[in-house]
Short mmCIF file of C-alpha atoms in Angstrom, two decimals:
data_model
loop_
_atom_site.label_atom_id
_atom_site.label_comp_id
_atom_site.label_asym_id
_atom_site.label_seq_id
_atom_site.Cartn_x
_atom_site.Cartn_y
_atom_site.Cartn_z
CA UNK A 23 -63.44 -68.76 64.29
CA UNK A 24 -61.86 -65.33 64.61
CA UNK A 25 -58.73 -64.65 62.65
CA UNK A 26 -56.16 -61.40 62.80
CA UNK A 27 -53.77 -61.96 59.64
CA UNK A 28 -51.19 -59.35 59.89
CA UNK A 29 -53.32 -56.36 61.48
CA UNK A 30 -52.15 -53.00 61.62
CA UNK A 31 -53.84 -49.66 62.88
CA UNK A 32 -52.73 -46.46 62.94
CA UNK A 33 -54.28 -43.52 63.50
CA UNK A 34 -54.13 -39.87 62.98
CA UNK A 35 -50.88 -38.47 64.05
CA UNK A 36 -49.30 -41.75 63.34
CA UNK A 37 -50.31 -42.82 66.63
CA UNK A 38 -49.88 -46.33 66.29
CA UNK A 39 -52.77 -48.58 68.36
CA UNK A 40 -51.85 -52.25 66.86
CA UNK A 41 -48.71 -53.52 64.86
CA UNK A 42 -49.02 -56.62 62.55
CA UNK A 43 -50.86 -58.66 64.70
CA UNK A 44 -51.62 -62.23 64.21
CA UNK A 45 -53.56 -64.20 65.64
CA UNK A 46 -56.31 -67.07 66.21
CA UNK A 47 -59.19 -67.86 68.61
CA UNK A 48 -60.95 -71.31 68.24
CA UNK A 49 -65.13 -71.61 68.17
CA UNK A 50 -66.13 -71.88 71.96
CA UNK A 51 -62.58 -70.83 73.55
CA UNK A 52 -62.62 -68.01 76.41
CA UNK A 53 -59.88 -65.55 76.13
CA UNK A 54 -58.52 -63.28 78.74
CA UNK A 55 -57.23 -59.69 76.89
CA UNK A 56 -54.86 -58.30 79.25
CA UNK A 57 -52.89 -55.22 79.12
CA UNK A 58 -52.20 -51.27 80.74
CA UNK A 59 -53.97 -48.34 79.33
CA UNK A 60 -53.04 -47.64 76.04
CA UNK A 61 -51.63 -50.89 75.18
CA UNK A 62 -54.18 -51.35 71.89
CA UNK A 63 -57.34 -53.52 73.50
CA UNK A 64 -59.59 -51.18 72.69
CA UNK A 65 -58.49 -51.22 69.64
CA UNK A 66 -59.05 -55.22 69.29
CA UNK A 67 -62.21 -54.64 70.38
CA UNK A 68 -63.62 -52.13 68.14
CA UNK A 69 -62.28 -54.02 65.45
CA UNK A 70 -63.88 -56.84 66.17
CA UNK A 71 -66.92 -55.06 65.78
CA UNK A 72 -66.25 -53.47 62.61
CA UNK A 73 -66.44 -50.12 64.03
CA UNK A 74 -62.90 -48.86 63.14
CA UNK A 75 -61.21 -50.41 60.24
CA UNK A 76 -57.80 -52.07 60.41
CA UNK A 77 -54.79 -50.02 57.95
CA UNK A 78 -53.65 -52.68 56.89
CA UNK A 79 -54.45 -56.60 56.95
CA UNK A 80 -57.55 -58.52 57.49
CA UNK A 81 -60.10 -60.17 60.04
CA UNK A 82 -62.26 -63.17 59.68
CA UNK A 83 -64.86 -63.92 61.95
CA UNK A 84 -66.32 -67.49 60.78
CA UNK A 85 -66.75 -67.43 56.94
CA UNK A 86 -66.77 -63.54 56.43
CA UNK A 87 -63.82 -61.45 56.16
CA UNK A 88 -64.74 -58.58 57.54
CA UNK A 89 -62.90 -56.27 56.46
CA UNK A 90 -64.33 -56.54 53.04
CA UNK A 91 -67.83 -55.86 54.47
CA UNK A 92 -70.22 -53.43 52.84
CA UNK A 93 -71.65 -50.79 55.10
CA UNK A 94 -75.41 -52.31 54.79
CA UNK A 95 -74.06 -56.15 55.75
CA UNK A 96 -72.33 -54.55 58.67
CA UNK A 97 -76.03 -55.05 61.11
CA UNK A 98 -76.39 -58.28 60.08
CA UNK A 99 -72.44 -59.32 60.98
CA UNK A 100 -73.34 -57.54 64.37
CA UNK A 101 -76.43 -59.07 65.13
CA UNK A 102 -73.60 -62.42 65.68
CA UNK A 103 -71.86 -60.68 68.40
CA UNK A 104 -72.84 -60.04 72.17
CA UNK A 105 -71.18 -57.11 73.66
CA UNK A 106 -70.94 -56.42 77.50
CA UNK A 107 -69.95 -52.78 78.86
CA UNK A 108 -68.53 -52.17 82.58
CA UNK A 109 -71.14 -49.15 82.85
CA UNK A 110 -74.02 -51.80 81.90
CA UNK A 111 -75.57 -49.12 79.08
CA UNK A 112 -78.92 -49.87 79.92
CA UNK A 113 -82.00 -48.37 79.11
CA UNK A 114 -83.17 -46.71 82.07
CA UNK A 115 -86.81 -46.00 81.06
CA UNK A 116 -87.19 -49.89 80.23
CA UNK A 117 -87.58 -53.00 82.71
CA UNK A 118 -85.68 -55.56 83.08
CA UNK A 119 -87.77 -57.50 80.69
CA UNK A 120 -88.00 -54.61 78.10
CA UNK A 121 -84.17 -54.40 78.10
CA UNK A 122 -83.66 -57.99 76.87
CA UNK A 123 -86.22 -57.93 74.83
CA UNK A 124 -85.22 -54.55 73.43
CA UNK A 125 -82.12 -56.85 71.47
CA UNK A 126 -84.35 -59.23 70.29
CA UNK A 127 -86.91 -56.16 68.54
CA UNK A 128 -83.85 -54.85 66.50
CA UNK A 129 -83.28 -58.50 64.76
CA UNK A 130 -87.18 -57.85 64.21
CA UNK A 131 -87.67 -61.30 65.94
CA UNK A 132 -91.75 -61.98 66.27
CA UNK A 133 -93.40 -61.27 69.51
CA UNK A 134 -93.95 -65.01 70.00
CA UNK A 135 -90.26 -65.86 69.82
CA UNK A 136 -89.42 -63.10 72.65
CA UNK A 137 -91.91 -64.53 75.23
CA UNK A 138 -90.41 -67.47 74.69
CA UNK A 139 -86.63 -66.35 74.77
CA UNK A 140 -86.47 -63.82 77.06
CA UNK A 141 -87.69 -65.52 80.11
CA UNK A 142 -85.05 -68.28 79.19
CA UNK A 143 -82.16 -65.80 78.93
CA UNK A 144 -83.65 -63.82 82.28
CA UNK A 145 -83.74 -67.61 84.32
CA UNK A 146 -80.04 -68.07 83.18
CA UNK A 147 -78.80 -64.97 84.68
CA UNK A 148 -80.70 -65.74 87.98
CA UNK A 149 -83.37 -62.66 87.35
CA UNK A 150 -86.47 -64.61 86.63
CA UNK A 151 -88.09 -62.51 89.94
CA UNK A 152 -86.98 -58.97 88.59
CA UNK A 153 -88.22 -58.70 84.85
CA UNK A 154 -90.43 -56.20 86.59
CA UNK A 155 -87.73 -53.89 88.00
CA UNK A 156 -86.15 -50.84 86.40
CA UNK A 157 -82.29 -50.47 86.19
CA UNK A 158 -82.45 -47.89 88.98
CA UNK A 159 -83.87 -50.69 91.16
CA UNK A 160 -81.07 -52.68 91.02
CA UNK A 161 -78.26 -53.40 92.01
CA UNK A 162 -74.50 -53.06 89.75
CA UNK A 163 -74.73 -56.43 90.08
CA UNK A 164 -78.01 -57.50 88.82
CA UNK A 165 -77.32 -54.63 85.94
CA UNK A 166 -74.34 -56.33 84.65
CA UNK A 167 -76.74 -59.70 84.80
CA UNK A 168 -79.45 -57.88 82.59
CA UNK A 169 -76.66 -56.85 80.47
CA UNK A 170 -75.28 -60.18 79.87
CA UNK A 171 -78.88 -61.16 78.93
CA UNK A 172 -79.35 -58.61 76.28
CA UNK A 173 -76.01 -59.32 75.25
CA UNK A 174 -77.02 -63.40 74.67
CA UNK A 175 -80.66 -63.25 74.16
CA UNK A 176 -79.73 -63.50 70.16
CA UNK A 177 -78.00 -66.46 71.10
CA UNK A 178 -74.32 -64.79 69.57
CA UNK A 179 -71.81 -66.99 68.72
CA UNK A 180 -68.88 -64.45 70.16
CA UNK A 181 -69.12 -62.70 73.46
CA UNK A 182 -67.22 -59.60 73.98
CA UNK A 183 -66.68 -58.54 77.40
CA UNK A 184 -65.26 -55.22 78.25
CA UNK A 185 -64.01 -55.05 81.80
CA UNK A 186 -67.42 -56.33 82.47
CA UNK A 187 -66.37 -56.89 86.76
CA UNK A 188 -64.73 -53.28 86.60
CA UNK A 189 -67.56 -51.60 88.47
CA UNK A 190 -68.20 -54.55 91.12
CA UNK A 191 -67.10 -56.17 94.30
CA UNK A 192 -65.59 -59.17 94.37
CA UNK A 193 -68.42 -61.67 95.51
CA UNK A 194 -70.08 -59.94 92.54
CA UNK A 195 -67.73 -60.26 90.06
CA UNK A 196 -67.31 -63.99 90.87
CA UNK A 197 -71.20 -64.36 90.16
CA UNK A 198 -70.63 -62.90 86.96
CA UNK A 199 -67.87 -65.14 85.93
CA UNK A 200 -69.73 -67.76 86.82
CA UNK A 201 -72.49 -66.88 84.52
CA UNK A 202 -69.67 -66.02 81.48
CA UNK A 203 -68.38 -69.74 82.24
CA UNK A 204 -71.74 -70.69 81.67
CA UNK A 205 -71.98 -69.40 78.60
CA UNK A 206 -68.94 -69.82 76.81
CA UNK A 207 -69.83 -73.90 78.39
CA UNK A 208 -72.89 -73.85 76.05
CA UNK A 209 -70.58 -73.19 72.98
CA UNK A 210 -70.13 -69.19 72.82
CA UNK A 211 -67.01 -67.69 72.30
CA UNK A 212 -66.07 -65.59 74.93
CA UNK A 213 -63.56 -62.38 74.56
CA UNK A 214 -62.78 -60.63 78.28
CA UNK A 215 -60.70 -57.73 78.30
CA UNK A 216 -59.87 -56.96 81.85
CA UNK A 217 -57.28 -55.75 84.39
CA UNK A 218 -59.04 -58.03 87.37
CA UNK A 219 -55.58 -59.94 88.23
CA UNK A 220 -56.76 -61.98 90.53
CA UNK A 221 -60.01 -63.36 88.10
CA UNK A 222 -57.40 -63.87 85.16
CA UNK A 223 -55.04 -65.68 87.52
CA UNK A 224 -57.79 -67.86 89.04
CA UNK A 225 -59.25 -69.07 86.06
CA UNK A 226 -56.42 -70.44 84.11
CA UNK A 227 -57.84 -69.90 80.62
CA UNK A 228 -55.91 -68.48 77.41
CA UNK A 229 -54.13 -65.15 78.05
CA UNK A 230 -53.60 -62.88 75.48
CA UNK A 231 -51.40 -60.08 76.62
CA UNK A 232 -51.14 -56.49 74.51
CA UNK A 233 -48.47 -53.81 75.24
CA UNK A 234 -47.46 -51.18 73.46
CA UNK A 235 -49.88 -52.32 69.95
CA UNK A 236 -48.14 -55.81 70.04
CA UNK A 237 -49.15 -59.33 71.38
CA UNK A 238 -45.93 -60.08 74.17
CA UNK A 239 -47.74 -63.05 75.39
CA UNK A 240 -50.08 -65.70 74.12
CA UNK A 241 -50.42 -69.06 76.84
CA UNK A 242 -53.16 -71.51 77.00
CA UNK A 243 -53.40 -71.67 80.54
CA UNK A 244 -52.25 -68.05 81.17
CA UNK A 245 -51.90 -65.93 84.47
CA UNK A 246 -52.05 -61.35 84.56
CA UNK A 247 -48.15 -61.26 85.50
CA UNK A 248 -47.63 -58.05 85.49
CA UNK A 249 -48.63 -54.85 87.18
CA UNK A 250 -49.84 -52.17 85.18
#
């Protein structure tokens, strides 16, 4: 599903952010991307996304190496990956309803096809009663919910999550999880970079563990173990 074959990148300075990493994530696992400040997720992550490039090796996501991708096929690869801030990044002149929908406009999908999504995608995040409500209406909660809506409305088939409990309190951060379990249940592949110890410990899903640009830990049924 999502393939690092030898992935190096350095940047300016010779700063280096990743060293020959390697590694593989299964179709419809959830991963845990631990690490301190610094230690290269960031990195990961904007790789994954195509918007750095690696300096050396390659990445395949599905079929497509990526790294090979033409600037004009680099939408469309995008358009297959959900991607959920900790400061929410939503529109603030747009409803709740406006916001999802807002994902769905930019893959041109047809009006019919949003009435019939979004409300879906809304109901699944538990926000079928506030499709009405601007983002200043709600609560950091109920943002990161209309956030993880936009984020699967185009039914992705990788989730990236990053540090998406960072700004909440732990009863809310549970409800989120709860909704990320959901979806990575329903067959998306979820990626969660985070330094919420006791979320990473709890769950007991796959661990991968940066420091320093390298991978020092990779266990299926991982804990945080260490402080940062």
């Amino acid at each position: 599903m999502i393939e690092f074959k030898n992935v190096s990148k350095i940047y300016e300075n010779d700063v280096i952010a990743l060293s020959n990493i390697n590694i593989t994530i299964d179709r419809g696992e959830f991963i845990f991307l631990v690490g301190p400040s610094g230690a290269g997720k960031s990195t990961f992550i904007k790789l994954l996304l195509k918007e750095i490039d690696p300096t050396s090796g390659s990445i395949v996501v599905g079929d497509t190496d990526i790294t090979s991708l033409k600037r004009k096929e680099i939408p469309c690869y995008r358009r297959k990956i959900g991607m959920v801030f900790q400061d929410f990044r939503l529109i603030p002149t747009l409803n709740v309803y406006e916001n999802v929908a807002f994902a769905m406009r930019i893959v041109e999908a047809s009006h019919k096809e949003i009435r019939k999504r979004v409300p879906l995608v809304l109901a699944m995040v538990g926000l079928s009663n506030k499709h009405n409500d601007f983002p200043n209406q709600l609560s950091g909660g109920e943002q990161q919910r209309v956030a993880l809506a936009r984020a699967i409305v185009n039914n992705p088939s990788v989730l990236i999550a990053d540090e998406p409990t960072g700004n909440l309190d732990p009863e809310t951060s549970l409800d989120i999880m709860n909704i990320l379990n959901d979806i990575n249940r329903a067959g998306t592949t979820v990626l969660m970079a985070t330094h919420a110890k006791d979320i990473v410990n709890d769950a007991k899903r796959r661990v991968i563990a940066v420091e320093k640009g390298t991978i020092v830990r990779d266990e299926r049924r991982g804990r945080y173990d260490y402080e940062d």
